[in-house]
Short mmCIF file of C-alpha atoms in Angstrom, two decimals:
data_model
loop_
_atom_site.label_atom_id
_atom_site.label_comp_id
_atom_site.label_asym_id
_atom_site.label_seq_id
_atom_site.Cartn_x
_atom_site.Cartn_y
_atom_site.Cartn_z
CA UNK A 1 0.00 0.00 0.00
CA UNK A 2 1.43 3.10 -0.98
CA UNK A 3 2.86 5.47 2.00
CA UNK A 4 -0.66 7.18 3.76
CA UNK A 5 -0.99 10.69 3.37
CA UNK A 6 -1.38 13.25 6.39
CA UNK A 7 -3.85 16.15 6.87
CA UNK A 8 -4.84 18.06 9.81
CA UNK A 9 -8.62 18.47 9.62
CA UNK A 10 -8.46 21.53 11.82
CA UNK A 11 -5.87 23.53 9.49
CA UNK A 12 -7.34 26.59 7.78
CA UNK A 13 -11.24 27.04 7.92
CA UNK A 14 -11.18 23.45 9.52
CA UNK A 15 -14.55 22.46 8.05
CA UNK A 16 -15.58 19.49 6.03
CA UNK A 17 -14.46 20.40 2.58
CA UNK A 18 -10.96 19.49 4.32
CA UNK A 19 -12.76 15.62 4.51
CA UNK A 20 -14.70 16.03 0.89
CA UNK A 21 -11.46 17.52 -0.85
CA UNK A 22 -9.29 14.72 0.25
CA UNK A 23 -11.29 11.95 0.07
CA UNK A 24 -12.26 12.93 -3.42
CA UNK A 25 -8.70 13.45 -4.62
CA UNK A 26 -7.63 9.76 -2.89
CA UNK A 27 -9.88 8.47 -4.95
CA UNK A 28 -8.77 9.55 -8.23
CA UNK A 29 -4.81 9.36 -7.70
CA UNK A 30 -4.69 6.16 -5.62
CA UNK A 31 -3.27 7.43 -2.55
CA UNK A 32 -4.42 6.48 1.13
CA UNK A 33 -5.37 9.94 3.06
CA UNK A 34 -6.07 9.65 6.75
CA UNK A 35 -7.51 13.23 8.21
CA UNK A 36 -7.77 13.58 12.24
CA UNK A 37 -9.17 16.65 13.95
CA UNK A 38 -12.42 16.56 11.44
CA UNK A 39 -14.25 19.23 11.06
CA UNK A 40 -12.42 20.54 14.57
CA UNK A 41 -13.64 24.42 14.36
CA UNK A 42 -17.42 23.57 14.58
CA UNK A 43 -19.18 23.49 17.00
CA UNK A 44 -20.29 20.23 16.91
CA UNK A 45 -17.23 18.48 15.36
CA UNK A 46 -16.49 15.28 14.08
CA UNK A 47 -18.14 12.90 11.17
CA UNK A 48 -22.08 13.48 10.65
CA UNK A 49 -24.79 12.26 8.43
CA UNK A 50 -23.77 14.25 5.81
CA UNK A 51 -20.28 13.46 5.73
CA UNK A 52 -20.85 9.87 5.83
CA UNK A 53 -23.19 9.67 3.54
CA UNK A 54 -20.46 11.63 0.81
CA UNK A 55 -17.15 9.06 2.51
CA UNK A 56 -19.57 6.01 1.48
CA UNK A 57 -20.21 7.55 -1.96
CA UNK A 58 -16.80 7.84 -2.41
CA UNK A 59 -15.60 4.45 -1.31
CA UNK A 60 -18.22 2.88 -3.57
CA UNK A 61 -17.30 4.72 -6.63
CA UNK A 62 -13.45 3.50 -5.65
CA UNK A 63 -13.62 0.39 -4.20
CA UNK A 64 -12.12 1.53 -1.09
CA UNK A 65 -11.21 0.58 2.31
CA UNK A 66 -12.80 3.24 5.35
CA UNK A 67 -11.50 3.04 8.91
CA UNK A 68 -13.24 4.96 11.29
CA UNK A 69 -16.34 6.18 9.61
CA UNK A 70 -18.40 6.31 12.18
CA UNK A 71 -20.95 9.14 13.42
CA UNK A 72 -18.88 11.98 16.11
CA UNK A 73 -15.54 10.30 14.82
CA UNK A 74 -12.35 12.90 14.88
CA UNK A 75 -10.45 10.60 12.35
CA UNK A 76 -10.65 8.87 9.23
CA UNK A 77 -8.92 6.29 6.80
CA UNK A 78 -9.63 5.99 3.42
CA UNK A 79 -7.76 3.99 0.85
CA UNK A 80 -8.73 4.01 -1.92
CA UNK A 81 -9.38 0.94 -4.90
CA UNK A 82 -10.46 1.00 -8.47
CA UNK A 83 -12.99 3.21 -9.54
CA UNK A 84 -16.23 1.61 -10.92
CA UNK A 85 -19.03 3.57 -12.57
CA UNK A 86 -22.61 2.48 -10.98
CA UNK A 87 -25.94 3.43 -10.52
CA UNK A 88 -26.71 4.21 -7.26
CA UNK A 89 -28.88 5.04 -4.58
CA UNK A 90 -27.12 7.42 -1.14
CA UNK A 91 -29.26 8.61 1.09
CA UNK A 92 -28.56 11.42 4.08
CA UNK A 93 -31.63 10.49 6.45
CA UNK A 94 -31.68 14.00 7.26
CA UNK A 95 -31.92 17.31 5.38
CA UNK A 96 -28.26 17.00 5.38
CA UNK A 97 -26.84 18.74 2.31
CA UNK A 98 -26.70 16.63 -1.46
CA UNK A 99 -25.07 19.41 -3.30
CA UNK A 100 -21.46 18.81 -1.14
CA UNK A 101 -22.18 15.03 -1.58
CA UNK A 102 -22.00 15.86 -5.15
CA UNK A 103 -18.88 17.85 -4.72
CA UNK A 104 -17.67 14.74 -3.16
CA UNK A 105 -18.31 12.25 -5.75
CA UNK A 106 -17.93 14.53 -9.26
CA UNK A 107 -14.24 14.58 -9.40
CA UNK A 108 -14.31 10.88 -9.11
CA UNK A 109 -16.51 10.11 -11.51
CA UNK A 110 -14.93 12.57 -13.53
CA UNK A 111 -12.01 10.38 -13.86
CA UNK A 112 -14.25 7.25 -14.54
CA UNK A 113 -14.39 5.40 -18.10
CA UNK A 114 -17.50 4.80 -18.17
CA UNK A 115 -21.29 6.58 -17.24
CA UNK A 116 -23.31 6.28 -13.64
CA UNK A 117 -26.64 7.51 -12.74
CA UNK A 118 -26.24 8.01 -8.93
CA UNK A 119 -29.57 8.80 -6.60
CA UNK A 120 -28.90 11.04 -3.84
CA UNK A 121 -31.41 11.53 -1.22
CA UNK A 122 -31.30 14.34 1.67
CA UNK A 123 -31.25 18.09 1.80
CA UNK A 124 -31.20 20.61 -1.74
CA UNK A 125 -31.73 24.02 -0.31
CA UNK A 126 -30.07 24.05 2.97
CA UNK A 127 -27.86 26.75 5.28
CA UNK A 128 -24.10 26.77 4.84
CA UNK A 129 -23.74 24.94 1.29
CA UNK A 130 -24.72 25.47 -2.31
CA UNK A 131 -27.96 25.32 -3.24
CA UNK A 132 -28.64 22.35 -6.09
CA UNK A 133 -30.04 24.72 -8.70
CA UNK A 134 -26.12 26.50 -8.24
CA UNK A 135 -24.94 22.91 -8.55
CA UNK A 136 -27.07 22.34 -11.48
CA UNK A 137 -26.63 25.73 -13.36
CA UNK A 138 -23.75 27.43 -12.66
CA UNK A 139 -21.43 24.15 -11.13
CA UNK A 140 -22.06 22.11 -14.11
CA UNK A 141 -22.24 24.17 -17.47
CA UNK A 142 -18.72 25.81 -15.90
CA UNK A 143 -17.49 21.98 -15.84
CA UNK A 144 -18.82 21.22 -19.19
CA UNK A 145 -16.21 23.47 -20.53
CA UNK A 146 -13.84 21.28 -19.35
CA UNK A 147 -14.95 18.34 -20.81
CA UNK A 148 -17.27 16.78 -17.93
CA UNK A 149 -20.56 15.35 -19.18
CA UNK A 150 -22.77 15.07 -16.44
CA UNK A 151 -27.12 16.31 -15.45
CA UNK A 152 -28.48 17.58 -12.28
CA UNK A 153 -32.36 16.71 -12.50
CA UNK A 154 -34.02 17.82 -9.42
CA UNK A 155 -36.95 15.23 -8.33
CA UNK A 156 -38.30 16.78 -5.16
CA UNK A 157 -36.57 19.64 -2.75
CA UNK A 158 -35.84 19.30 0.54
CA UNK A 159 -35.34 21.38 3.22
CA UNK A 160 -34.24 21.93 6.76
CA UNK A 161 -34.75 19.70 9.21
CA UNK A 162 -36.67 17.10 7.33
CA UNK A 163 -35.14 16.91 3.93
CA UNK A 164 -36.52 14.20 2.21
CA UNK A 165 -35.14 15.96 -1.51
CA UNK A 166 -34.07 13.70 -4.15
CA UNK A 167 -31.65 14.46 -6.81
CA UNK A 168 -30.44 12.41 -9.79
CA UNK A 169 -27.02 12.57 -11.49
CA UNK A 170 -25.88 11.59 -14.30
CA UNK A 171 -22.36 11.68 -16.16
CA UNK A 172 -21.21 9.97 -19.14
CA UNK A 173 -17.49 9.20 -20.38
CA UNK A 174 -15.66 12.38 -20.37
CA UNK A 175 -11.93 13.81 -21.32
CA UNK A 176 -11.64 16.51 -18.89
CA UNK A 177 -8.98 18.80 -19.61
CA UNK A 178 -7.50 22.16 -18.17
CA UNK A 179 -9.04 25.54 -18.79
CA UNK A 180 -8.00 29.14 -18.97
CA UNK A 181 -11.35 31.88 -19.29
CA UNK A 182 -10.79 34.19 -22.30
CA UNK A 183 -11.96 37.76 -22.13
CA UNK A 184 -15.73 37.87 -22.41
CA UNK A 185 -18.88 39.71 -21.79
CA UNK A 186 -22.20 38.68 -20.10
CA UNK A 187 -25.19 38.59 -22.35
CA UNK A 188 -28.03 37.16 -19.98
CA UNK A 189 -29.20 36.51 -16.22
CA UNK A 190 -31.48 33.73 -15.56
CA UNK A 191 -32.59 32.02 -12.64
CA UNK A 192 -35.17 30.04 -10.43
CA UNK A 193 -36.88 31.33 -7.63
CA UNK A 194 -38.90 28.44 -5.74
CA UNK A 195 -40.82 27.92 -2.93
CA UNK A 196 -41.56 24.96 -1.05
CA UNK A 197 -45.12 24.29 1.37
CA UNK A 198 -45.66 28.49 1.24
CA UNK A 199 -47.98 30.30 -1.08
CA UNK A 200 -46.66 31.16 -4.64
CA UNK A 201 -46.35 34.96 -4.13
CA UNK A 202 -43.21 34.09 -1.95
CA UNK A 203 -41.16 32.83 -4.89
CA UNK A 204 -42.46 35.35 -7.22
CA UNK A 205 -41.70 38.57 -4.58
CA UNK A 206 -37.91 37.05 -4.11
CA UNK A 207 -37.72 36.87 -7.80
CA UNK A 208 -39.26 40.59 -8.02
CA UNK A 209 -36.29 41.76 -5.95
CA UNK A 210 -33.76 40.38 -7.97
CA UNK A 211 -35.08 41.26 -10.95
CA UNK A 212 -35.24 44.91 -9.71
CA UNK A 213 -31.85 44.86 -8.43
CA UNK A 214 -30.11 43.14 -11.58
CA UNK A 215 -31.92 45.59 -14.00
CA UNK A 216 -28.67 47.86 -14.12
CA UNK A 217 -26.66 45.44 -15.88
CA UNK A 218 -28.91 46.20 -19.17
CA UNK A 219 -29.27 41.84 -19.65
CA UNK A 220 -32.16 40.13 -21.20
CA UNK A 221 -33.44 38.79 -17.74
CA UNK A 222 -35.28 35.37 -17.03
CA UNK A 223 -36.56 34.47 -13.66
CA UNK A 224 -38.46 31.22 -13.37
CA UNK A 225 -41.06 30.68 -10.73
CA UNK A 226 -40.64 26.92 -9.10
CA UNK A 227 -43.52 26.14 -6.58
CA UNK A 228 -43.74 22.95 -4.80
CA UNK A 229 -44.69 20.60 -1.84
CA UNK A 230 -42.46 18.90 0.43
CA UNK A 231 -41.63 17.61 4.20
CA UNK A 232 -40.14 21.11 5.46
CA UNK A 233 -41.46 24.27 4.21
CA UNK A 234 -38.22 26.64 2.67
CA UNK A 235 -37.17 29.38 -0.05
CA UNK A 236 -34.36 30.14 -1.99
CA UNK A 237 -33.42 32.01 -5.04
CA UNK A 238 -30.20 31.55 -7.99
CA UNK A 239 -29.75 34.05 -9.93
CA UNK A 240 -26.69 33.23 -13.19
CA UNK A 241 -25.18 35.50 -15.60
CA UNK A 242 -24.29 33.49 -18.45
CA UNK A 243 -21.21 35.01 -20.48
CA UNK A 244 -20.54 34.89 -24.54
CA UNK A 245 -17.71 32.51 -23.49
CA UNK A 246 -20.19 29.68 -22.53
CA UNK A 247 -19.15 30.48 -18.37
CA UNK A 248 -21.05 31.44 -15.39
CA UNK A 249 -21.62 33.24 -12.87
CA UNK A 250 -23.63 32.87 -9.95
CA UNK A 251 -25.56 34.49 -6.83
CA UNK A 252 -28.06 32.69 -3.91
CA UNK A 253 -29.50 33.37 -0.97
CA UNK A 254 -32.16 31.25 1.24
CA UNK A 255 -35.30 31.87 3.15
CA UNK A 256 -35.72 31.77 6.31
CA UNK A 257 -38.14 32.60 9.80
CA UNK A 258 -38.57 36.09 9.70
CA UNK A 259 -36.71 36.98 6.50
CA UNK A 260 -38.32 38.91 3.83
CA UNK A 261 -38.87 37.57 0.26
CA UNK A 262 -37.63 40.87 -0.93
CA UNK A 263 -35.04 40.99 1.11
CA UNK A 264 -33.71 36.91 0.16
CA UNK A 265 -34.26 38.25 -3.72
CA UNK A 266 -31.98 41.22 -2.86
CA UNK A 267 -28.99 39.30 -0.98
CA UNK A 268 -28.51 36.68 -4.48
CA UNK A 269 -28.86 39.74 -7.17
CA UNK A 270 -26.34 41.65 -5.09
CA UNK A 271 -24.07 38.31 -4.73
CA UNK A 272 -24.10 38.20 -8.71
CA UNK A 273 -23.86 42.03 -9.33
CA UNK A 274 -20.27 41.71 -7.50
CA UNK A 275 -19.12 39.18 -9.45
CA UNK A 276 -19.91 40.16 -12.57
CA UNK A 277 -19.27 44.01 -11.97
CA UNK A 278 -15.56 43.08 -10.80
CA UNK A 279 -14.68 41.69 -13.95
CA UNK A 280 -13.05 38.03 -12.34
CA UNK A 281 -13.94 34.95 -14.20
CA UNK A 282 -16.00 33.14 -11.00
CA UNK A 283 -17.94 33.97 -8.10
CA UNK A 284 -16.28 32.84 -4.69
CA UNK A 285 -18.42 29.50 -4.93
CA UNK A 286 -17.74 28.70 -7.88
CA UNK A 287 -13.88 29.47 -7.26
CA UNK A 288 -13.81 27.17 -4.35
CA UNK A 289 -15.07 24.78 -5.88
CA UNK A 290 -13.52 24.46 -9.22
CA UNK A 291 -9.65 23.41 -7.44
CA UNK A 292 -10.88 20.38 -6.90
CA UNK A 293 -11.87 19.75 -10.62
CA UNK A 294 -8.98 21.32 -11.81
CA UNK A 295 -6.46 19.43 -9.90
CA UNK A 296 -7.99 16.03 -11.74
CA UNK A 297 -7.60 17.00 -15.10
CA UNK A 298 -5.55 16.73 -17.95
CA UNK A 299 -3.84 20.44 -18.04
CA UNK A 300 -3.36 23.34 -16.38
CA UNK A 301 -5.93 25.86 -15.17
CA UNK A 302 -6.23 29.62 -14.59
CA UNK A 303 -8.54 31.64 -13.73
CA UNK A 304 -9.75 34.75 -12.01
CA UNK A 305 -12.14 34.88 -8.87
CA UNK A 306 -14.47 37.76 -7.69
CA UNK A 307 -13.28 37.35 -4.00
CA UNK A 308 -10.98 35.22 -1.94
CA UNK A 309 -11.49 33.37 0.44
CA UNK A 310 -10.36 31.28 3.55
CA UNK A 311 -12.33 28.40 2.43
CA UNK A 312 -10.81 28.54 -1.24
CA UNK A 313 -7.71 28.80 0.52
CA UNK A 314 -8.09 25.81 2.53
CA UNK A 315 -9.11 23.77 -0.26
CA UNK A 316 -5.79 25.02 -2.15
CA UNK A 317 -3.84 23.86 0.96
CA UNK A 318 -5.32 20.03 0.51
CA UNK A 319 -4.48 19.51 -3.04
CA UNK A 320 -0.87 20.72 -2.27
CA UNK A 321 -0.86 17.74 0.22
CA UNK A 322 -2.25 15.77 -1.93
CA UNK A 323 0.59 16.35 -4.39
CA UNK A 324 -0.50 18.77 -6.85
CA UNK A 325 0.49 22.27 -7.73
CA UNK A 326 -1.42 25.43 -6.76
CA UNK A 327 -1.51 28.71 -5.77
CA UNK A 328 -3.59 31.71 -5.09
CA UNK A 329 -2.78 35.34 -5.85
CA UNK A 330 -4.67 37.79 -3.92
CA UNK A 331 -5.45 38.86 -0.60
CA UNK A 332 -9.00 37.23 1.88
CA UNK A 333 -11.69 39.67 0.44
CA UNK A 334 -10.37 40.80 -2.47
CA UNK A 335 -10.37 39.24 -6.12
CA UNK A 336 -7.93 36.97 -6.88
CA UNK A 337 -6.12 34.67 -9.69
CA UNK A 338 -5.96 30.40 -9.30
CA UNK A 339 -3.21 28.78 -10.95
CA UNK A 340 -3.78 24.66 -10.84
CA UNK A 341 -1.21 22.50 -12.47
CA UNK A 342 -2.47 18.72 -11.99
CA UNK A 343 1.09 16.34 -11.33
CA UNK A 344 -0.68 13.58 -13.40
#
């Protein structure tokens, strides 16, 4: 078994993208990774639903080996196996969040041969991770021009604190290579505002809002209305800007007790307007998020980002461990440049 690699779950922002990250990239270089002090800088650390859920996701799609995976558990050992492409069914039990099980499992199956169609079961629209019409909309298309072929088809939202969403994706062969964003201009904003167990008029004032705010940008602009049933009542709102270069760029902000449609519609257009009025390539999300893709392809990526941050910065400090070049220009708060060069 090759030598086990070391990381320190409470380094950086010391929350579980330390655990997704480096679980993910075992997966797809071979390489054990054991990570102690999980998730050490929250207040309720250690392994939970969530995370479990995305470690057996991963070990399935690899064929590997977990020690420790257990619920409250401060350390965990994952070596990793061949990765198979499957259809399967994951489920959270709890509204725990399926858009960072998807961050978990896409750069594996990215690397894959062959096509899956994996179920995931749990929360879609839930505090303190992307929402899955991000995932689906901005995550994806911006992955697409890298080669990955993969669908985000929502079934049924869920929210906090029953979940009970379900989310199907779906990814076919792909040759995912490196990417560097050419100058380019935005040419439309679209988005979906939804609302889940509340009358209509919440989705459509949130969308409203937006719409109001994003007016300046002088964009054809397309808001869809989603209204639904489910376990937990919720909101949300994702707002894109899609550019002449095929990228995007995106904004979201969700309901909650006491918060104002208007006010949820305001936060996501205001998120977008930053990103797009700075001039970067990707919104913070989307440049957290995109290391992890870029440090499994084929070439070299660059890009620009509309704000650093200390979670992009943590994620850059995994991948290092894990082997592969990168860096970030650019101080917390302020826009930056990522500069990925995968080893392999």
């Amino acid at each position: 078994m090759p030598s086990v690699i070391e990381i320190d779950g409470s380094m950086g922002e010391g929350g579980g993208q330390i655990l997704r990250t480096a679980v993910s990239l075992s997966a797809v270089i071979g390489v054990p990774v054991r990570i102690r002090n999980i998730r050490a800088k929250r207040n309720n650390p250690g392994l939970r639903m969530q995370h479990i859920t995305a470690i057996s996701a991963a070990a399935k799609l690899s064929s590997a080996e977990v020690i420790g995976m257990r619920e409250g558990s401060m350390e965990v050992t994952f070596i990793p196996g061949k990765i198979v492409c499957s259809n399967q069914v994951f489920d959270v039990g709890t509204a725990g969040s399926i858009s960072l099980i998807i961050q978990t499992i896409m750069p594996i199956l990215m690397s894959a041969g062959c096509g899956s169609i994996i179920e995931l079961r749990g929360g879609t629209d839930v505090p303190m991770a992307p929402p899955i019409d991000y995932m689906a909309n901005v995550v994806v298309p911006n992955l697409e021009l890298m080669g990955m072929k993969a669908m985000i088809t929502t079934k049924k939202r869920g929210h906090y604190p029953r979940g009970g969403g379900s989310v199907v994706l779906e990814t076919r062969p792909s040759n995912v290579h490196g990417i560097s964003f050419r100058e380019s201009r935005p040419i439309k904003v679209e988005g979906i505002s939804h609302a889940t167990n509340l009358p209509s008029h919440v989705a459509t004032r949130q969308a409203a809002a937006a719409r109001n705010k994003l007016m300046r940008l002088g964009l054809p602009i397309d808001i869809r209305i989603d209204v639904g049933a489910g376990l937990s009542p919720g909101s949300g709102i994702v707002v894109w800007g899609s550019f002449d270069d095929g990228h995007r760029v995106g904004g979201d902000a969700l309901g909650e007790l006491g918060k104002p449609a208007e006010v949820v519609g305001s936060e996501a257009a205001d998120k977008l307007l930053r990103s797009i009025l700075s001039g970067a390539d990707l919104d913070p999300n989307m440049g957290d998020m995109m290391v992890t893709y870029a440090a499994v392809a084929s070439e070299p990526t660059r890009y620009t980002v509309s704000q650093v941050t200390q979670h992009l910065l943590t994620n850059v400090r995994v991948i290092k461990l894990m082997g592969i070049n990168a860096e970030v220009k650019g101080e917390v708060g302020g826009r930056g440049e990522v500069i990925v060069e995968p080893t392999r």
